[in-house]
Amino acid sequence: MWDEKDYTARWVQGICAIFLAFFAIVAGYFVFTSPGFMVLIGGIAVFIGSVRLCWRCLHYAITGKGNVNRDDFD
């Protein structure tokens, strides 16, 4: 489980990457249209976290290496 041949897990991680990309886009919108400082800080935090996790999920979905649930990603 959670290796290069686990295609179900790779598909799930790919779908999660799509949702995380959506969250990153929404957070980026709030960063650029933010009316207040706390919304700006929260938007930046959500944007950075979503982009990083989206990258890790997408990397695993494509290559089968560097699983979010199992491996450390350097």
XYZ file of N, CA, C and O in Angstrom:
296
model
N 0.840 -1.183 0.000
C 0.000 0.000 0.000
C 0.881 1.240 0.000
O 1.931 1.263 0.600
N 0.430 2.271 -0.661
C 1.109 3.549 -0.770
C 2.450 3.448 -1.486
O 3.386 4.155 -1.160
N 2.550 2.577 -2.473
C 3.783 2.505 -3.243
C 3.506 2.936 -4.680
O 2.454 3.467 -4.994
N 4.463 2.713 -5.560
C 4.338 3.156 -6.942
C 3.243 2.423 -7.703
O 2.714 2.933 -8.679
N 2.875 1.235 -7.281
C 1.879 0.452 -7.996
C 0.468 0.586 -7.407
O -0.451 -0.055 -7.888
N 0.298 1.388 -6.390
C -1.012 1.592 -5.778
C -1.734 2.711 -6.531
O -1.694 3.877 -6.150
N -2.385 2.343 -7.622
C -2.991 3.338 -8.496
C -4.207 4.005 -7.883
O -4.503 5.154 -8.195
N -4.923 3.310 -7.022
C -6.072 3.930 -6.355
C -5.615 5.089 -5.483
O -6.201 6.177 -5.521
N -4.569 4.875 -4.705
C -4.047 5.940 -3.844
C -3.513 7.096 -4.688
O -3.670 8.262 -4.326
N -2.915 6.779 -5.815
C -2.393 7.837 -6.679
C -3.529 8.665 -7.266
O -3.418 9.888 -7.381
N -4.638 8.026 -7.632
C -5.796 8.761 -8.124
C -6.388 9.645 -7.028
O -6.764 10.794 -7.275
N -6.483 9.111 -5.818
C -7.026 9.895 -4.703
C -6.136 11.109 -4.449
O -6.641 12.227 -4.255
N -4.830 10.916 -4.456
C -3.915 12.043 -4.247
C -4.034 13.058 -5.383
O -3.933 14.264 -5.156
N -4.263 12.594 -6.600
C -4.452 13.516 -7.724
C -5.710 14.347 -7.575
O -5.721 15.551 -7.861
N -6.788 13.729 -7.120
C -8.036 14.467 -6.894
C -7.863 15.465 -5.752
O -8.345 16.601 -5.825
N -7.152 15.057 -4.707
C -6.866 15.989 -3.599
C -6.039 17.174 -4.091
O -6.253 18.303 -3.642
N -5.118 16.931 -5.000
C -4.307 18.021 -5.554
C -5.179 19.029 -6.289
O -4.939 20.241 -6.213
N -6.202 18.561 -6.984
C -7.112 19.466 -7.689
C -7.864 20.345 -6.692
O -7.974 21.564 -6.882
N -8.375 19.746 -5.611
C -9.078 20.530 -4.591
C -8.143 21.516 -3.901
O -8.525 22.660 -3.629
N -6.920 21.100 -3.630
C -5.964 21.999 -2.989
C -5.585 23.150 -3.910
O -5.366 24.273 -3.442
N -5.510 22.898 -5.200
C -5.237 23.977 -6.154
C -6.385 24.993 -6.127
O -6.156 26.202 -6.188
N -7.616 24.501 -6.009
C -8.767 25.399 -5.898
C -8.659 26.255 -4.636
O -8.892 27.471 -4.680
N -8.310 25.635 -3.499
C -8.153 26.392 -2.261
C -7.044 27.437 -2.385
O -7.162 28.537 -1.856
N -5.971 27.099 -3.080
C -4.880 28.047 -3.280
C -5.350 29.236 -4.121
O -4.987 30.381 -3.836
N -6.155 28.975 -5.130
C -6.670 30.063 -5.966
C -7.587 30.977 -5.150
O -7.483 32.206 -5.225
N -8.466 30.391 -4.347
C -9.372 31.191 -3.509
C -8.576 31.996 -2.482
O -8.842 33.185 -2.274
N -7.580 31.368 -1.859
C -6.763 32.086 -0.882
C -5.975 33.200 -1.552
O -5.825 34.294 -0.988
N -5.467 32.952 -2.755
C -4.768 34.002 -3.496
C -5.675 35.174 -3.812
O -5.261 36.329 -3.762
N -6.928 34.875 -4.111
C -7.904 35.949 -4.348
C -8.075 36.797 -3.087
O -8.098 38.027 -3.164
N -8.184 36.146 -1.930
C -8.342 36.891 -0.683
C -7.095 37.691 -0.332
O -7.194 38.754 0.275
N -5.932 37.193 -0.711
C -4.700 37.940 -0.446
C -4.708 39.259 -1.219
O -4.352 40.311 -0.685
N -5.127 39.219 -2.483
C -5.066 40.422 -3.306
C -6.260 41.356 -3.124
O -6.183 42.524 -3.502
N -7.348 40.865 -2.555
C -8.523 41.724 -2.360
C -8.871 41.869 -0.877
O -9.994 42.212 -0.553
N -7.906 41.638 -0.017
C -8.181 41.597 1.410
C -8.472 42.977 1.982
O -7.715 43.920 1.780
N -9.580 43.101 2.713
C -9.909 44.377 3.339
C -9.201 44.578 4.678
O -9.143 45.699 5.175
N -8.692 43.514 5.276
C -8.074 43.650 6.587
C -6.789 42.851 6.708
O -6.484 41.979 5.892
N -6.055 43.171 7.741
C -4.753 42.553 7.950
C -4.872 41.073 8.287
O -4.094 40.259 7.785
N -5.830 40.690 9.125
C -5.961 39.287 9.530
C -6.391 38.408 8.358
O -5.949 37.270 8.240
N -7.230 38.931 7.483
C -7.624 38.180 6.292
C -6.416 38.007 5.390
O -6.219 36.945 4.789
N -5.581 39.024 5.296
C -4.359 38.952 4.496
C -3.418 37.885 5.034
O -2.924 37.044 4.281
N -3.183 37.883 6.340
C -2.290 36.895 6.950
C -2.864 35.487 6.808
O -2.147 34.541 6.447
N -4.143 35.325 7.051
C -4.777 34.014 6.894
C -4.745 33.538 5.454
O -4.508 32.362 5.176
N -4.982 34.439 4.513
C -4.939 34.087 3.100
C -3.559 33.650 2.658
O -3.417 32.688 1.893
N -2.543 34.326 3.142
C -1.169 33.943 2.809
C -0.851 32.567 3.375
O -0.252 31.723 2.697
N -1.247 32.322 4.622
C -0.978 31.024 5.251
C -1.684 29.889 4.511
O -1.082 28.846 4.239
N -2.953 30.088 4.179
C -3.704 29.056 3.450
C -3.121 28.867 2.056
O -3.005 27.741 1.562
N -2.723 29.954 1.400
C -2.141 29.867 0.065
C -0.850 29.053 0.079
O -0.684 28.122 -0.714
N 0.049 29.367 0.996
C 1.332 28.653 1.056
C 1.115 27.192 1.409
O 1.701 26.299 0.793
N 0.267 26.922 2.395
C 0.000 25.537 2.782
C -0.660 24.743 1.675
O -0.295 23.592 1.415
N -1.615 25.347 0.986
C -2.303 24.649 -0.096
C -1.381 24.370 -1.269
O -1.416 23.289 -1.855
N -0.549 25.330 -1.620
C 0.373 25.130 -2.735
C 1.385 24.033 -2.405
O 1.652 23.157 -3.230
N 1.908 24.044 -1.199
C 2.899 23.023 -0.816
C 2.272 21.626 -0.804
O 2.847 20.683 -1.345
N 1.117 21.494 -0.193
C 0.469 20.187 -0.128
C -0.031 19.745 -1.499
O 0.042 18.563 -1.843
N -0.490 20.680 -2.311
C -0.908 20.354 -3.674
C 0.274 19.820 -4.472
O 0.149 18.835 -5.203
N 1.429 20.452 -4.335
C 2.626 20.000 -5.036
C 3.007 18.582 -4.616
O 3.318 17.738 -5.455
N 2.962 18.305 -3.316
C 3.315 16.966 -2.836
C 2.333 15.914 -3.332
O 2.734 14.828 -3.752
N 1.032 16.208 -3.283
C 0.029 15.256 -3.767
C 0.170 15.030 -5.263
O 0.096 13.895 -5.738
N 0.386 16.103 -6.011
C 0.529 15.980 -7.453
C 1.795 15.210 -7.818
O 1.786 14.386 -8.733
N 2.860 15.447 -7.096
C 4.119 14.726 -7.333
C 3.930 13.232 -7.126
O 4.376 12.413 -7.936
N 3.243 12.853 -6.056
C 2.992 11.431 -5.808
C 2.041 10.850 -6.843
O 2.230 9.722 -7.311
N 1.025 11.608 -7.233
C 0.062 11.105 -8.208
C 0.725 10.832 -9.556
O 0.378 9.874 -10.237
N 1.703 11.631 -9.921
C 2.354 11.465 -11.219
C 3.464 10.428 -11.166
O 3.544 9.547 -12.023
N 4.325 10.508 -10.150
C 5.512 9.647 -10.130
C 5.367 8.414 -9.249
O 6.091 7.451 -9.443
N 4.517 8.457 -8.244
C 4.398 7.344 -7.309
C 5.455 7.364 -6.223
O 5.582 6.433 -5.448
N 6.212 8.447 -6.133
C 7.261 8.579 -5.114
C 6.972 9.790 -4.248
O 6.381 10.755 -4.689
N 7.423 9.735 -3.001
C 7.242 10.870 -2.095
C 5.830 10.997 -1.568
O 5.273 12.090 -1.553
N 5.259 9.913 -1.113
C 3.887 9.920 -0.620
C 3.731 10.856 0.565
O 4.547 10.876 1.471
N 2.643 11.588 0.584
C 2.342 12.538 1.660
C 2.134 11.787 2.965
O 2.524 12.254 4.039
N 1.510 10.629 2.927
C 1.170 9.891 4.131
C 2.297 9.012 4.657
O 2.219 8.554 5.770
N 3.340 8.808 3.878
C 4.363 7.862 4.281
C 5.768 8.446 4.292
O 6.537 8.205 5.203
N 6.150 9.199 3.293
C 7.543 9.615 3.102
C 7.767 11.068 3.479
O 6.880 11.891 3.364
N 8.995 11.350 3.896
C 9.423 12.741 4.042
C 9.814 13.239 2.661
O 10.398 12.514 1.869
N 9.493 14.469 2.383
C 9.736 15.031 1.053
C 10.828 16.075 1.187
O 10.664 17.072 1.873
N 11.931 15.857 0.541
C 13.042 16.804 0.619
C 13.158 17.594 -0.654
O 12.836 17.200 -1.705
